[in-house]
Coordinates of C-alpha atoms in Angstrom, one line a residue:
Chain J
X525 CA -28.1 -46.9 -3.3
X526 CA -25.7 -49.6 -2.5
X527 CA -26.4 -51.9 0.4
X528 CA -24.3 -51.5 3.6
X529 CA -22.8 -54.6 5.0
X530 CA -20.6 -55.3 8.1
X531 CA -18.5 -58.4 8.1
X532 CA -17.2 -59.7 11.5
X533 CA -13.8 -61.5 11.1
X534 CA -11.1 -61.1 8.5
X535 CA -10.0 -64.6 8.0
X536 CA -10.5 -66.5 4.7
X537 CA -14.2 -66.6 5.0
X538 CA -14.5 -62.9 6.0
X539 CA -12.3 -61.7 3.2
X540 CA -14.0 -64.0 0.6
X541 CA -17.4 -62.7 1.5
X542 CA -16.2 -59.2 1.5
X543 CA -14.6 -59.6 -2.0
X544 CA -18.0 -61.1 -3.4
X545 CA -20.2 -58.4 -1.8
X546 CA -17.9 -55.5 -2.6
X547 CA -17.7 -56.9 -6.2
X548 CA -21.3 -56.9 -6.4
X549 CA -21.6 -53.3 -5.4
X550 CA -22.1 -53.4 -1.6
X551 CA -20.6 -50.9 0.8
X552 CA -18.5 -53.2 2.9
X553 CA -16.8 -52.9 6.3
X554 CA -14.7 -55.6 7.9
X555 CA -14.4 -55.6 11.7
X556 CA -11.6 -57.7 13.1
X557 CA -9.9 -56.9 16.4
X558 CA -6.8 -58.8 15.3
X559 CA -6.3 -56.6 12.2
X560 CA -4.4 -58.2 9.4
X561 CA -4.3 -62.0 8.6
X562 CA -2.0 -63.7 11.0
X563 CA -1.4 -66.6 13.3
X564 CA -4.4 -65.7 15.4
X565 CA -6.8 -67.2 12.8
X566 CA -6.9 -70.7 11.5
X567 CA -6.8 -69.9 7.8
X568 CA -3.2 -68.8 8.5
X569 CA -2.3 -72.4 9.1
X570 CA -4.1 -73.9 6.2
X571 CA -2.5 -76.0 3.5
X572 CA -4.1 -74.2 0.6
X573 CA -5.0 -77.1 -1.5
X574 CA -8.0 -76.7 -3.7
X575 CA -8.3 -80.5 -3.7
X576 CA -12.1 -81.1 -4.0
X577 CA -11.5 -84.5 -5.6
X578 CA -9.1 -85.8 -2.9
X579 CA -11.5 -84.6 -0.2
X580 CA -14.2 -86.7 -1.8
X581 CA -12.5 -89.7 -0.1
X582 CA -14.2 -88.9 3.1
X583 CA -16.2 -85.7 2.8
X584 CA -19.8 -85.6 1.4
X585 CA -20.7 -84.8 -2.2
X586 CA -21.6 -81.3 -1.2
X587 CA -17.9 -80.5 -0.3
X588 CA -16.7 -81.9 -3.7
X589 CA -19.3 -80.0 -5.7
X590 CA -18.9 -76.7 -4.0
X591 CA -15.2 -77.1 -3.9
X592 CA -14.9 -77.4 -7.5
X593 CA -15.9 -73.7 -7.7
X594 CA -13.0 -72.6 -5.8
X595 CA -10.1 -72.4 -8.2
X596 CA -12.0 -70.3 -10.8
X597 CA -13.1 -68.0 -8.1
X598 CA -9.6 -67.4 -6.6
X599 CA -8.2 -67.1 -10.1
X600 CA -10.7 -64.3 -10.9
X601 CA -9.7 -62.6 -7.7
X602 CA -6.1 -62.5 -8.9
X603 CA -4.8 -65.1 -6.5
X604 CA -1.7 -66.9 -7.7
X605 CA -2.7 -70.5 -8.3
X606 CA -0.6 -73.5 -9.4
X607 CA -2.7 -75.8 -11.6
X608 CA -0.6 -79.0 -11.6
X609 CA -3.0 -81.2 -9.8
X610 CA -1.8 -83.2 -6.8
X611 CA -0.3 -86.7 -6.4
X612 CA -1.5 -89.4 -4.0
X613 CA 0.9 -92.3 -2.8
X614 CA 0.8 -94.9 -0.2
X615 CA 3.8 -96.4 1.6
X616 CA 4.7 -100.2 1.7
X617 CA 2.1 -102.1 3.5
X618 CA -0.6 -99.5 3.0
X619 CA -0.5 -100.0 -0.8
X620 CA -4.0 -101.4 -1.0
X621 CA -5.2 -98.0 0.4
X622 CA -4.4 -96.6 -2.9
X623 CA -7.0 -98.8 -4.6
X624 CA -9.5 -97.8 -2.0
X625 CA -8.8 -94.1 -2.4
X626 CA -9.1 -94.5 -6.2
X627 CA -12.5 -96.3 -5.8
X628 CA -13.9 -93.5 -3.6
X629 CA -12.7 -90.5 -5.6
X630 CA -13.0 -89.1 -9.1
X631 CA -10.9 -87.4 -11.8
X632 CA -7.8 -89.2 -11.3
X633 CA -5.3 -91.2 -13.6
X634 CA -3.3 -94.1 -12.2
X635 CA 0.3 -93.5 -12.7
X636 CA 3.0 -96.2 -13.1
X637 CA 6.6 -95.6 -12.3
X638 CA 7.5 -94.1 -15.6
X639 CA 4.5 -91.7 -15.6
X640 CA 5.2 -90.7 -12.0
X641 CA 8.8 -90.0 -13.0
X642 CA 7.6 -87.6 -15.6
X643 CA 5.6 -85.7 -13.0
X644 CA 7.6 -86.0 -9.8
X645 CA 11.0 -87.4 -10.6
X646 CA 12.2 -87.5 -6.9
X647 CA 9.3 -89.8 -6.0
X648 CA 9.6 -92.3 -8.8
X649 CA 12.3 -94.6 -7.1
X650 CA 10.2 -94.7 -4.0
X651 CA 6.9 -95.4 -5.3
X652 CA 5.8 -97.8 -8.0
X653 CA 2.2 -96.5 -8.4
X654 CA 0.5 -93.2 -7.8
X655 CA -2.7 -91.3 -8.6
X656 CA -2.7 -88.0 -10.3
X657 CA -5.6 -85.9 -9.3
X658 CA -5.2 -83.8 -12.4
X659 CA -8.1 -81.2 -11.8
X660 CA -6.7 -79.8 -8.5
X661 CA -4.9 -76.6 -7.8
X662 CA -3.1 -75.1 -4.8
X663 CA -2.2 -71.6 -3.6
X664 CA -0.2 -70.0 -0.7
X665 CA -2.8 -69.1 1.9
X666 CA -0.8 -66.4 3.6
X667 CA 0.2 -64.7 0.4
X668 CA -3.3 -65.0 -1.0
X669 CA -4.9 -63.6 2.2
X670 CA -2.6 -60.6 2.4
X671 CA -3.0 -59.8 -1.3
X672 CA -6.8 -60.1 -1.1
X673 CA -7.0 -57.8 1.8
X674 CA -4.7 -55.2 0.2
X675 CA -6.8 -55.3 -3.0
X676 CA -10.0 -55.0 -1.2
X677 CA -8.7 -52.0 0.7
X678 CA -7.8 -50.3 -2.6
X679 CA -11.3 -51.1 -3.9
X680 CA -12.8 -49.2 -1.0
X681 CA -13.6 -51.9 1.6
X682 CA -13.1 -50.5 5.0
X683 CA -11.1 -52.4 7.6
X684 CA -11.3 -51.6 11.3
X685 CA -10.4 -53.3 14.5
X686 CA -13.4 -52.2 16.3
X687 CA -16.6 -50.2 15.5
X688 CA -20.4 -50.3 15.4
X689 CA -21.8 -52.7 12.9
X690 CA -24.1 -51.1 10.4
X691 CA -26.4 -52.6 7.8
X692 CA -26.6 -56.3 7.3
X693 CA -24.3 -58.1 9.7
X694 CA -22.4 -61.2 8.5
X695 CA -20.5 -63.0 11.1
X696 CA -17.5 -64.9 9.8
X697 CA -15.5 -65.3 13.0
X698 CA -15.0 -69.1 12.9
X699 CA -14.7 -70.6 16.3
X700 CA -15.0 -67.2 18.0
X701 CA -18.8 -67.5 17.1
X702 CA -19.1 -70.5 19.3
X703 CA -21.1 -68.6 21.9
X704 CA -23.7 -67.8 19.2
X705 CA -23.7 -71.1 17.3
X706 CA -24.2 -73.8 20.1
X707 CA -23.5 -76.8 17.7
X708 CA -20.0 -75.4 16.7
X709 CA -17.0 -77.3 18.0
X710 CA -13.2 -77.1 17.4
X711 CA -11.2 -79.8 15.7
X712 CA -7.6 -79.5 16.6
X713 CA -5.0 -79.4 13.8
X714 CA -1.1 -79.5 13.9
X715 CA 1.1 -78.7 11.0
X716 CA 4.9 -78.1 10.3
X717 CA 6.6 -75.9 8.0
X718 CA 10.0 -77.0 6.7
X719 CA 12.8 -75.8 4.4
X720 CA 14.3 -78.7 2.4
X721 CA 16.4 -77.5 -0.4
X722 CA 17.2 -81.0 -1.6
X723 CA 13.6 -81.9 -2.1
X724 CA 11.8 -80.9 -5.3
X725 CA 8.1 -81.4 -5.6
X726 CA 6.0 -79.5 -8.1
X727 CA 2.6 -80.2 -6.7
X728 CA 1.0 -81.3 -3.3
X729 CA 1.7 -84.8 -2.4
X730 CA -0.8 -86.8 -0.3
X731 CA 0.4 -89.8 1.7
X732 CA -2.3 -92.3 2.6
X733 CA -2.2 -93.1 6.1
X734 CA -4.6 -95.3 8.1
X735 CA -5.3 -92.7 10.8
X736 CA -5.3 -89.3 9.1
X737 CA -4.5 -87.9 5.7
X738 CA -1.1 -86.3 5.5
X739 CA -0.1 -83.9 2.8
X740 CA 3.0 -82.0 1.8
X741 CA 2.4 -78.7 -0.1
X742 CA 5.3 -77.1 -1.9
X743 CA 5.6 -73.3 -1.1
X744 CA 8.5 -72.4 -3.3
X745 CA 12.2 -71.8 -2.4
X746 CA 12.5 -75.2 -0.9
X747 CA 9.7 -74.5 1.7
X748 CA 7.1 -77.1 2.4
X749 CA 4.0 -77.2 4.4
X750 CA 3.3 -80.6 6.2
X751 CA -0.2 -81.2 7.5
X752 CA -2.3 -82.0 9.3
X753 CA -3.5 -83.8 12.4
X754 CA -7.2 -84.0 13.1
X755 CA -8.2 -84.4 16.8
X756 CA -11.6 -84.0 18.4
X757 CA -10.4 -81.2 20.7
X758 CA -11.1 -77.5 20.7
X759 CA -7.6 -76.8 21.9
X760 CA -5.9 -74.1 19.8
X761 CA -2.5 -74.3 21.3
X762 CA 0.0 -77.2 22.4
X763 CA 1.3 -79.1 19.4
X764 CA 2.3 -82.4 20.9
X765 CA 5.5 -84.4 20.4
X766 CA 3.5 -87.4 19.2
X767 CA 1.7 -85.4 16.5
X768 CA 4.9 -83.6 15.3
X769 CA 6.7 -86.8 15.2
X770 CA 4.0 -88.4 13.1
X771 CA 4.0 -85.7 10.7
X772 CA 7.9 -85.6 10.4
X773 CA 7.9 -89.4 10.1
X774 CA 5.6 -89.2 7.1
X775 CA 7.7 -86.7 5.4
X776 CA 10.8 -88.7 6.0
X777 CA 9.2 -91.8 4.7
X778 CA 8.1 -89.9 1.6
X779 CA 11.6 -88.7 1.0
X780 CA 14.6 -89.2 3.1
X781 CA 16.1 -85.8 2.2
X782 CA 13.4 -84.3 4.5
X783 CA 15.6 -85.6 7.3
X784 CA 17.9 -82.7 6.7
X785 CA 15.2 -80.2 6.5
X786 CA 15.1 -77.1 8.6
X787 CA 12.3 -76.7 10.9
X788 CA 10.7 -73.4 10.3
X789 CA 7.4 -73.4 12.1
X790 CA 5.2 -75.6 14.1
X791 CA 1.6 -74.5 13.9
X792 CA -1.5 -75.5 15.8
X793 CA -5.1 -74.2 15.8
X794 CA -8.7 -75.6 15.8
X795 CA -11.0 -75.7 12.7
X796 CA -14.6 -74.6 13.2
X797 CA -17.0 -77.5 12.5
X798 CA -20.7 -78.4 12.9
X799 CA -21.6 -82.1 13.9
X800 CA -21.9 -83.0 10.2
X801 CA -18.6 -81.4 9.3
X802 CA -20.4 -79.4 6.6
X803 CA -20.6 -75.6 6.2
X804 CA -23.6 -73.6 7.1
X805 CA -25.0 -70.3 6.4
X806 CA -27.2 -69.6 9.6
X807 CA -29.8 -66.9 10.1
X808 CA -30.1 -65.9 13.7
X809 CA -31.7 -62.6 15.1
X810 CA -31.3 -60.9 11.8
X811 CA -27.6 -61.8 11.5
X812 CA -26.1 -64.1 9.0
X813 CA -23.4 -66.6 10.2
X814 CA -21.1 -68.2 7.6
X815 CA -19.3 -70.9 9.6
X816 CA -18.3 -74.6 9.9
X817 CA -16.0 -74.8 6.9
X818 CA -13.9 -77.3 8.9
X819 CA -10.8 -78.4 7.0
X820 CA -12.0 -76.8 3.7
X821 CA -11.6 -73.0 4.3
X822 CA -10.0 -72.1 0.9
X823 CA -12.0 -74.8 -0.8
X824 CA -15.4 -73.8 0.3
X825 CA -15.1 -70.1 1.0
X826 CA -15.7 -69.1 -2.6
X827 CA -19.1 -71.1 -2.9
X828 CA -20.2 -69.8 0.6
X829 CA -19.4 -66.2 -0.5
X830 CA -21.4 -66.7 -3.8
X831 CA -24.4 -68.0 -1.7
X832 CA -24.1 -65.1 0.8
X833 CA -24.2 -62.8 -2.2
X834 CA -27.2 -64.4 -3.6
X835 CA -29.0 -64.3 -0.3
X836 CA -28.3 -60.6 0.5
X837 CA -28.8 -59.2 -2.9
X838 CA -31.1 -61.6 -4.6
X839 CA -33.0 -63.1 -1.8
X840 CA -32.1 -66.6 -2.7
X841 CA -32.1 -69.2 0.1
X842 CA -28.7 -70.9 0.2
X843 CA -28.6 -74.7 0.0
X844 CA -26.6 -74.7 3.1
X845 CA -29.2 -72.5 4.9
X846 CA -29.9 -73.1 8.7
X847 CA -32.6 -71.0 10.5
X848 CA -31.6 -70.8 14.2
X849 CA -34.5 -69.6 16.4
X850 CA -32.9 -70.3 19.7
Chain K
X1307 CA -28.0 -110.5 26.6
X1308 CA -24.5 -109.9 28.0
X1309 CA -23.9 -108.6 31.5
X1310 CA -20.7 -106.8 32.3
X1311 CA -20.0 -106.0 35.9
X1312 CA -23.5 -106.5 36.9
X1313 CA -24.9 -104.1 34.2
X1314 CA -27.0 -105.9 31.5
X1315 CA -26.4 -104.5 28.0
X1316 CA -29.3 -104.8 25.5
X1317 CA -26.9 -105.5 22.5
X1318 CA -24.1 -107.7 21.5
X1319 CA -22.4 -104.9 19.7
X1320 CA -19.9 -102.3 21.0
X1321 CA -18.7 -99.6 18.7
X1322 CA -15.7 -97.3 18.8
X1323 CA -16.1 -93.5 18.1
X1324 CA -13.0 -92.7 16.3
X1325 CA -12.2 -92.0 12.6
X1326 CA -15.8 -91.4 11.3
X1327 CA -16.3 -88.8 8.6
X1328 CA -18.2 -86.7 10.9
X1329 CA -19.9 -86.8 14.4
X1330 CA -23.4 -86.7 12.6
X1331 CA -22.4 -89.9 10.6
X1332 CA -21.1 -91.5 13.9
X1333 CA -24.5 -90.9 15.5
X1334 CA -26.4 -92.3 12.5
X1335 CA -24.1 -95.4 12.5
X1336 CA -24.7 -96.0 16.3
X1337 CA -28.5 -95.8 15.7
X1338 CA -28.3 -98.3 12.8
X1339 CA -26.0 -100.6 14.8
X1340 CA -28.2 -100.5 17.9
X1341 CA -24.8 -100.7 19.8
X1342 CA -25.2 -100.8 23.6
X1343 CA -21.8 -99.6 24.4
X1344 CA -19.5 -96.8 22.9
X1345 CA -15.8 -96.8 23.6
X1346 CA -14.2 -93.4 23.9
X1347 CA -10.5 -92.6 23.4
X1348 CA -9.3 -90.2 26.2
X1349 CA -5.7 -89.7 25.9
X1350 CA -5.1 -87.5 22.8
X1351 CA -8.3 -85.5 22.9
X1352 CA -8.1 -84.7 26.6
X1353 CA -5.6 -81.8 26.3
X1354 CA -6.0 -79.0 28.8
X1355 CA -9.2 -77.7 30.3
X1356 CA -11.2 -80.6 28.9
X1357 CA -10.7 -79.5 25.3
X1358 CA -12.3 -82.6 24.0
X1359 CA -15.7 -81.7 25.6
X1360 CA -17.6 -80.7 22.7
X1361 CA -17.0 -84.1 21.0
X1362 CA -17.7 -86.0 24.2
X1363 CA -21.0 -84.2 24.7
X1364 CA -22.0 -85.4 21.3
X1365 CA -21.1 -89.0 22.4
X1366 CA -23.0 -88.7 25.5
X1367 CA -26.1 -87.8 23.5
X1368 CA -25.9 -91.3 21.9
X1369 CA -27.6 -92.5 25.0
X1370 CA -25.5 -95.7 25.2
X1371 CA -23.2 -96.9 28.1
X1372 CA -19.7 -95.3 27.7
X1373 CA -16.6 -97.3 28.0
X1374 CA -13.6 -95.0 28.0
X1375 CA -10.4 -96.6 26.9
X1376 CA -6.7 -96.0 27.4
X1377 CA -5.8 -96.2 23.6
X1378 CA -2.3 -95.1 22.7
X1379 CA -0.8 -95.9 26.2
X1380 CA 2.5 -97.7 26.0
X1381 CA 3.2 -98.1 29.7
X1382 CA 1.4 -99.2 32.8
X1383 CA 1.9 -95.8 34.3
X1384 CA 0.3 -94.0 31.2
X1385 CA -2.6 -96.3 31.3
X1386 CA -3.3 -95.9 34.9
X1387 CA -3.0 -92.1 34.6
X1388 CA -5.4 -92.2 31.7
X1389 CA -7.8 -94.4 33.5
X1390 CA -8.1 -92.1 36.3
X1391 CA -8.6 -89.1 33.9
X1392 CA -11.4 -91.2 32.1
X1393 CA -13.0 -91.9 35.5
X1394 CA -13.2 -88.3 36.4
X1395 CA -14.4 -87.2 32.9
X1396 CA -17.0 -89.8 32.4
X1397 CA -17.9 -90.6 35.9
X1398 CA -17.8 -94.4 35.4
X1399 CA -15.6 -97.2 37.0
X1400 CA -15.5 -98.9 33.5
X1401 CA -12.2 -98.8 31.7
X1402 CA -11.1 -100.5 28.6
X1403 CA -7.5 -101.2 29.4
X1404 CA -5.0 -101.1 26.5
X1405 CA -1.4 -101.3 27.1
X1406 CA 0.3 -101.2 23.8
X1407 CA 3.5 -103.3 23.6
X1408 CA 4.5 -102.8 19.8
X1409 CA 4.1 -99.4 18.3
X1410 CA 3.8 -101.0 14.8
X1411 CA 1.2 -103.8 15.3
X1412 CA -0.4 -102.3 18.4
X1413 CA -0.2 -105.7 20.0
X1414 CA -0.9 -105.6 23.7
X1415 CA 2.0 -105.6 26.1
X1416 CA 0.5 -108.6 28.1
X1417 CA 2.9 -108.3 31.0
X1418 CA 2.2 -104.6 31.5
X1419 CA -1.6 -105.3 31.0
X1420 CA -1.7 -107.8 34.0
X1421 CA 0.0 -105.3 36.1
X1422 CA -2.2 -102.4 35.1
X1423 CA -5.3 -104.6 35.5
X1424 CA -4.3 -105.4 39.1
X1425 CA -3.5 -101.8 40.1
X1426 CA -6.8 -100.5 38.6
X1427 CA -9.0 -103.3 39.9
X1428 CA -7.6 -102.8 43.5
X1429 CA -8.4 -99.1 43.0
X1430 CA -12.1 -99.8 42.3
X1431 CA -12.0 -99.8 38.5
X1432 CA -14.0 -102.4 36.5
X1433 CA -11.5 -103.4 33.9
X1434 CA -12.2 -104.6 30.4
X1435 CA -8.7 -105.7 29.3
X1436 CA -7.8 -105.7 25.5
X1437 CA -5.7 -108.9 25.4
X1438 CA -4.6 -111.8 23.1
X1439 CA -6.4 -115.2 23.1
X1440 CA -3.7 -116.6 25.3
X1441 CA -5.3 -118.9 27.9
X1442 CA -2.6 -118.4 30.7
X1443 CA -2.7 -114.6 30.2
X1444 CA -6.5 -114.7 30.4
X1445 CA -6.4 -116.7 33.6
X1446 CA -3.9 -114.2 35.1
X1447 CA -6.1 -111.3 34.2
X1448 CA -9.1 -112.9 36.0
X1449 CA -6.8 -113.4 39.0
X1450 CA -5.8 -109.7 38.7
X1451 CA -9.5 -108.9 39.2
X1452 CA -11.0 -108.6 35.7
X1453 CA -14.5 -110.0 35.3
X1454 CA -14.5 -109.5 31.4
X1455 CA -12.0 -110.6 28.8
X1456 CA -11.6 -108.9 25.5
X1457 CA -9.2 -111.1 23.3
X1458 CA -8.4 -109.7 19.8
X1459 CA -9.7 -111.3 16.7
X1460 CA -6.7 -110.0 14.8
X1461 CA -4.4 -106.9 15.2
X1462 CA -6.2 -103.5 15.5
X1463 CA -7.4 -102.2 12.2
X1464 CA -6.5 -105.2 10.1
X1465 CA -9.9 -106.5 9.3
X1466 CA -8.6 -110.0 9.1
X1467 CA -11.3 -111.6 11.4
X1468 CA -10.8 -114.3 13.8
X1469 CA -7.1 -115.3 13.3
X1470 CA -7.0 -118.1 15.8
X1471 CA -10.4 -119.7 16.0
X1472 CA -9.1 -122.5 18.0
X1473 CA -7.7 -120.3 20.7
X1474 CA -11.0 -118.4 20.9
X1475 CA -12.9 -121.6 21.2
X1476 CA -10.7 -122.9 23.9
X1477 CA -11.1 -119.6 25.8
X1478 CA -14.9 -120.0 25.6
X1479 CA -14.7 -123.5 26.9
X1480 CA -12.3 -122.8 29.7
X1481 CA -14.2 -119.7 31.1
X1482 CA -17.9 -120.5 30.5
X1483 CA -19.0 -117.9 33.0
X1484 CA -16.8 -115.1 32.1
X1485 CA -18.2 -112.5 29.7
X1486 CA -16.0 -112.7 26.4
X1487 CA -15.8 -110.0 23.9
X1488 CA -13.9 -110.2 20.6
X1489 CA -12.2 -106.9 20.4
X1490 CA -10.3 -105.6 17.3
X1491 CA -9.5 -107.1 14.0
X1492 CA -13.0 -107.5 12.6
X1493 CA -13.5 -106.2 9.0
X1494 CA -16.9 -107.5 7.8
X1495 CA -20.2 -108.6 9.5
X1496 CA -19.7 -112.4 8.8
X1497 CA -16.7 -112.3 11.1
X1498 CA -18.8 -110.9 13.9
X1499 CA -21.4 -113.4 13.3
X1500 CA -18.8 -116.1 13.6
X1501 CA -17.7 -114.9 17.1
X1502 CA -21.2 -114.8 18.4
X1503 CA -22.0 -118.2 17.0
X1504 CA -19.0 -119.5 19.0
X1505 CA -20.7 -118.3 22.1
X1506 CA -18.9 -115.1 22.5
X1507 CA -21.0 -112.5 24.4
X1508 CA -20.2 -109.5 22.3
X1509 CA -18.0 -107.9 19.7
X1510 CA -16.2 -104.6 19.6
X1511 CA -15.2 -102.8 16.4
X1512 CA -14.4 -99.4 15.1
X1513 CA -12.4 -99.2 11.8
X1514 CA -14.7 -101.7 10.0
X1515 CA -17.7 -99.4 10.4
X1516 CA -15.9 -95.9 10.5
X1517 CA -13.8 -96.4 7.5
X1518 CA -16.3 -98.1 5.4
X1519 CA -17.5 -96.2 2.3
X1520 CA -20.9 -96.1 3.9
X1521 CA -20.4 -96.4 7.7
X1522 CA -24.1 -96.2 8.4
X1523 CA -25.0 -99.1 6.1
X1524 CA -22.0 -101.2 7.4
X1525 CA -23.2 -100.5 11.0
X1526 CA -26.6 -102.0 10.1
X1527 CA -24.8 -105.1 8.5
X1528 CA -23.0 -105.7 11.8
X1529 CA -26.2 -105.4 13.8
X1530 CA -27.9 -108.0 11.7
X1531 CA -24.8 -110.2 11.9
X1532 CA -24.6 -110.3 15.6
X1533 CA -28.3 -111.0 15.8
X1534 CA -27.9 -113.9 13.3
X1535 CA -25.0 -115.2 15.3
X1536 CA -26.8 -115.1 18.6
X1537 CA -29.9 -116.9 17.1
X1538 CA -27.6 -119.6 15.7
X1539 CA -25.8 -120.1 19.1
X1540 CA -29.1 -120.3 21.0
X1541 CA -30.5 -122.7 18.3
X1542 CA -27.9 -125.3 19.1
X1543 CA -26.2 -125.7 15.7
X1544 CA -25.8 -129.1 14.2
X1545 CA -22.5 -130.8 14.4
X1546 CA -20.3 -130.7 11.2
X1547 CA -19.8 -134.1 9.7
X1548 CA -17.5 -135.5 7.1
X1549 CA -20.1 -137.4 5.0
X1550 CA -23.2 -135.9 3.3
X1551 CA -26.4 -136.7 5.1
X1552 CA -29.4 -136.2 2.8
X1553 CA -32.2 -134.6 4.3
X1554 CA -34.7 -136.4 2.2
X1555 CA -35.1 -140.3 2.3
X1556 CA -33.0 -142.1 -0.2
X1557 CA -35.1 -145.3 -0.3
X1558 CA -35.2 -146.7 -3.7
X1559 CA -32.1 -144.9 -4.9
X1560 CA -28.7 -146.4 -5.3
X1561 CA -26.3 -145.7 -2.3
X1562 CA -23.6 -143.2 -3.0
X1563 CA -20.1 -144.8 -2.6

């Protein structure tokens, strides 16, 4: 008889866990009062970069190692991935930041101007050097979430807005689980979506910045996602002029053609994080909580889902396990 | 140990709380640094309904004195408003006053700084002004009611160390009884040691620790450096001299020309 599982939350974590468990034969129901993926959840606003190596600049080894599982998992789920790596550049007086970044990360090649021109012709006349993080990939979060939900529904996963939880309950509600997980906090992020038909980039570009990492992800049809600020605030609304200005300034500095771009969206939400900014699988009162993926939702959800599967079906304690007896 | 506005602090290190890889690493760095004061930025995190509360609670758990700052304020009015917000949030009259005059270098607007220092001091705040090493400016800040001075070593975030050693020495000599803190521009522990050796009471840094590859190890390095600097200062260092002075007798050897 198959095991019954109820998943609370239909964002990137909830859907990923649903996919893993239903793939392993569980009878899965997903409860999300907001229904389909949308602007109510922070995975809607994500960049969608599967950039384990880049994140290694600041994040701990665990994030890099687990993150390297992501691309294969998404690929196996039928997600549309672009495997072109990503490019890292630094502006003018921040040039030495590129050396520091290279020292602290792995799997990259240093590009001179000619090599950069072959990858990203539009950047070559503005940057003499760049790093190519060749093992990285990216996806479109919104398209991916919608497609995954649709496929899961076709495979027999039940989606409801409310209902009684049955079987093993797995709480994947992100910040909404703050009342149950006392150490969880929100880290505010602001992002912008632009249409810039004159700009051509084949892969995500990360612009090193002394205060926060900025990146531009091409979404096709001249659309670009520009992210993201990182503020120690649980606020989920109110993108400020200062933040948006900094993001737009960075885009403009990367390529002046962004000056003529059309502003499509300004997004803001808060990422769920624990004090060490590392993800956890928490056991509390018989429930399993998968949370704290911070800025690494799409990157870490596959490894978290694998571990939840191993916990529920094989009784294997996850390496990110936390027992909460409070 | 330094005393600021009547409160003695058991450390010569003040640490900022921004830009760490995570709050957990921040807390470890603080433990290793043995810092006695944490500066906290209020402006951007504040938002509505005390949205920064979760992070501030983590800072409060560090069990060090809190020095809220007005980082990111570009006018007197902004700085004064932010100071009031900080007093309410952290329940302290202490405020590290920053009035930024140049968006690019984050150099202080010294004119606005004196004005804001006067307004806040009259309002009962105990002001820690982030200033340059200019003697006349520092004199005016003292007139405005400040009882601490925090001249920069170098522009914020540069890690260049003590750019104007002469100016900093001169401040120490002119204000022997005012607590002096080198704020901003330090990159490595030896620069902190240098400031304390010169008789500075304390150093304040953030980026040098937060952005190091291993913030916790760097924090420990700074803790040891300020301790070394303080020992050296108290030990009354020898005066530098132009000629070598052999420490063993040279009797029986030829004199060096």
